Amino acid sequence: GEDVEQSLFLSVREGDSSVINCTYTDSSSTYLYWYKQEPGAGLQLLTYIFSNMDMKQDQRLTVLLNKKDKHLSLRIADTQTGDSAIYFCAELRNPQTGANNLFFGTGTRLTVIP
Amino acid sequence: DAGVIQSPRHEVTEMGQEVTLRCKPISGHNSLFWYRQTMMRGLELLIYFNNNVPIDDSGMPEDRFSAKMPNASFSTLKIQPSEPRDSAVYFCASSFSAAGTNNEQFFGPGTRLTVL
């Protein structure tokens, strides 16, 4: 399909790991991103992965990329209440055309239960 | 850098009035994006500019919406006349786009528009 797909909601207990999944659309997408949106704020880049990588780790965050299935995931270890936010997956499609707009998913609202 | 600056932060207006939203991108960025976010439709790209030139305005919902970028440091999104269904949070974002860069978009804080 044309849409970047994500589950709408995820709830986890504080201290557990969170895994947010995304299915993107274009196998030639070069960059894939995870953005975080806290209440009342704009989106902020959390992390990104280049398409020639399978995994990227940054402190509590682990990004896994499965290009064959066009599947991207974000794992947050030791989830804290401050991680409660909406997480958006995004892809950069067709970079060879010069287009640089990102295609965003619907966002997954993560709720961390104390 | 102060980041992407949007004004006003909140706007309440009556149906039929003209609304102008403003954005100042990060200095040195060459791409600017206008988004709309609602509970029903999520985040939608309305239009984006590269080097002040509109590239894709296919997301602009109707002729009531227009956007301009007269120079590299300023853009406006205008709705005339406004309708209640235009109520949303409007985000502006900017990026530096070039070969070999990750095209990260930096978002402003948004303008919350309420049309009564």
XYZ file of C-alpha atoms in Angstrom:
230
model
C 0.000 0.000 0.000
C 0.858 3.671 -0.078
C 0.624 4.294 3.645
C 3.250 3.852 6.332
C 1.493 1.684 8.903
C 1.771 1.596 12.673
C -0.346 0.374 15.531
C -2.192 3.232 17.183
C -1.656 2.370 20.844
C 0.825 0.573 23.093
C 0.837 0.309 26.879
C 3.755 -0.991 28.916
C 4.741 -1.039 32.564
C 7.565 1.144 33.768
C 10.853 -0.748 33.566
C 9.676 -3.100 30.826
C 10.805 -2.912 27.209
C 8.611 -1.288 24.575
C 8.610 -2.370 20.962
C 6.941 -0.150 18.392
C 6.521 -1.573 14.909
C 6.179 0.036 11.515
C 5.676 -1.198 7.969
C 6.901 1.194 5.323
C 6.170 1.211 1.630
C 9.180 1.806 -0.585
C 11.985 -0.738 -0.769
C 14.265 1.962 -2.173
C 13.795 4.288 0.783
C 17.244 5.300 1.933
C 16.545 6.705 5.363
C 14.012 5.582 7.930
C 13.258 7.620 11.009
C 11.647 7.521 14.390
C 10.215 10.791 15.656
C 8.812 11.448 19.124
C 6.011 13.900 19.871
C 5.373 14.921 23.447
C 2.078 16.567 24.415
C 1.709 20.083 23.077
C 4.959 19.967 21.144
C 6.216 19.364 17.649
C 7.890 16.191 16.459
C 11.529 15.628 17.378
C 13.869 13.212 15.683
C 14.665 10.359 18.034
C 16.856 8.289 15.783
C 17.241 7.234 12.173
C 18.763 4.364 10.262
C 20.316 4.230 6.841
C 19.013 1.496 4.585
C 22.317 -0.382 4.374
C 22.132 -1.134 8.100
C 20.154 -3.841 9.876
C 20.419 -2.463 13.359
C 21.310 0.711 15.169
C 21.684 1.088 18.915
C 21.730 4.337 20.837
C 21.645 4.007 24.623
C 18.171 2.647 25.485
C 17.019 2.706 21.868
C 17.459 -0.115 19.356
C 16.257 0.186 15.780
C 15.856 -2.942 13.685
C 15.380 -2.822 9.938
C 14.126 -5.717 7.830
C 14.326 -4.521 4.246
C 12.889 -7.696 2.784
C 9.663 -7.242 4.721
C 9.884 -3.430 4.771
C 9.588 -3.576 8.520
C 11.081 -1.160 11.006
C 10.948 -1.432 14.777
C 11.961 0.694 17.728
C 12.780 -0.939 21.029
C 13.000 1.167 24.159
C 14.711 -0.625 27.023
C 13.782 0.100 30.642
C 10.844 2.263 29.607
C 10.276 5.300 31.817
C 7.199 7.446 32.367
C 8.970 10.211 30.451
C 8.878 7.993 27.364
C 5.100 8.380 27.190
C 4.512 10.127 23.863
C 3.457 9.520 20.281
C 6.109 7.833 18.138
C 6.087 8.326 14.388
C 7.829 6.172 11.845
C 8.832 7.951 8.612
C 10.583 7.099 5.359
C 12.460 9.077 2.753
C 11.252 7.738 -0.603
C 12.719 8.113 -4.051
C 15.715 10.181 -3.093
C 17.068 9.748 -6.609
C 14.253 11.981 -7.872
C 15.388 14.769 -5.600
C 12.208 14.670 -3.563
C 13.044 15.114 0.080
C 9.656 14.999 1.745
C 9.162 12.378 4.407
C 6.199 10.039 4.590
C 4.959 9.619 8.139
C 2.970 6.854 9.731
C -0.103 7.418 11.854
C 1.897 7.452 15.056
C 1.812 5.028 17.995
C 0.730 6.445 21.317
C 2.907 4.863 24.001
C 1.539 4.932 27.531
C 3.869 3.933 30.357
C 2.103 2.673 33.456
C 3.936 3.432 36.722
C 19.890 28.627 16.797
C 16.363 29.185 18.099
C 14.949 26.391 15.996
C 11.916 26.701 13.772
C 9.761 29.592 14.918
C 6.025 29.669 14.372
C 3.519 32.363 15.151
C 1.010 32.678 16.551
C 1.087 29.709 18.925
C -2.674 29.818 19.307
C -5.317 31.338 17.086
C -9.025 31.450 17.687
C -11.143 32.918 14.931
C -14.648 32.886 13.577
C -15.790 31.056 10.508
C -15.239 33.112 7.375
C -12.277 35.054 8.678
C -8.844 35.010 7.070
C -6.095 33.267 9.010
C -2.373 33.674 8.394
C 0.155 31.374 9.987
C 3.823 32.272 9.945
C 7.030 30.313 9.990
C 10.703 31.142 10.221
C 12.869 28.136 9.317
C 16.279 27.378 10.733
C 18.921 29.525 9.111
C 20.727 27.681 6.342
C 17.974 25.160 5.721
C 16.804 24.932 2.123
C 13.548 23.000 2.526
C 10.377 23.994 4.337
C 7.295 21.903 5.037
C 3.782 22.714 6.247
C 1.841 19.971 8.044
C -1.583 19.730 9.627
C -2.347 17.399 12.535
C -5.793 16.317 13.672
C -7.068 13.405 15.718
C -9.073 12.108 12.772
C -6.494 12.328 10.000
C -3.207 12.329 11.889
C -0.250 14.198 10.396
C -0.751 15.417 6.827
C 1.776 17.129 4.588
C 0.138 20.164 3.006
C 2.940 21.633 0.906
C 6.692 21.849 0.785
C 9.267 24.190 -0.694
C 12.822 23.650 -1.860
C 14.938 26.794 -2.194
C 11.754 28.894 -1.778
C 10.020 27.156 -4.697
C 6.840 25.117 -4.055
C 7.552 21.530 -5.045
C 4.453 19.601 -4.066
C 1.177 21.179 -3.003
C -0.964 18.117 -3.587
C -1.762 17.976 0.122
C -3.381 21.408 0.193
C -7.021 20.539 0.860
C -8.766 23.285 -1.066
C -8.298 26.564 -2.867
C -9.013 28.282 0.421
C -5.481 27.299 1.430
C -2.426 29.040 0.025
C 1.225 29.160 1.006
C 4.080 31.432 0.094
C 7.778 31.567 0.712
C 9.001 34.983 -0.395
C 12.517 34.395 0.912
C 14.635 31.767 2.628
C 13.733 32.936 6.110
C 9.974 33.281 5.999
C 6.861 31.411 4.932
C 3.140 31.894 5.396
C 0.150 29.594 5.229
C -3.103 31.396 4.640
C -6.663 30.132 4.947
C -9.346 32.323 3.442
C -12.153 31.933 4.325
C -11.638 29.697 7.340
C -14.102 26.971 8.319
C -14.581 24.998 11.558
C -13.171 21.860 9.921
C -9.856 23.682 9.500
C -9.367 23.516 13.262
C -6.099 21.643 13.822
C -2.488 22.056 14.849
C -0.391 23.344 11.980
C 3.303 22.537 12.024
C 6.097 24.037 10.041
C 9.328 22.072 9.615
C 12.616 22.770 7.872
C 15.568 20.702 6.755
C 18.848 20.916 4.951
C 18.573 18.670 1.952
C 21.648 17.590 0.040
C 23.219 14.395 -1.227
C 24.648 12.413 1.635
C 22.617 14.137 4.335
C 19.900 12.442 6.348
C 17.266 15.086 5.524
C 16.268 15.375 9.163
C 13.272 17.640 9.532
C 13.160 20.040 12.457
C 9.671 20.875 13.603
C 8.361 24.075 15.071
C 6.099 24.077 18.149
C 2.972 24.363 16.018
C 0.055 26.761 15.788
C -3.178 25.535 17.345
C -6.000 26.923 15.218
C -9.591 26.927 16.401
C -12.278 28.118 14.011
C -15.607 28.726 15.709
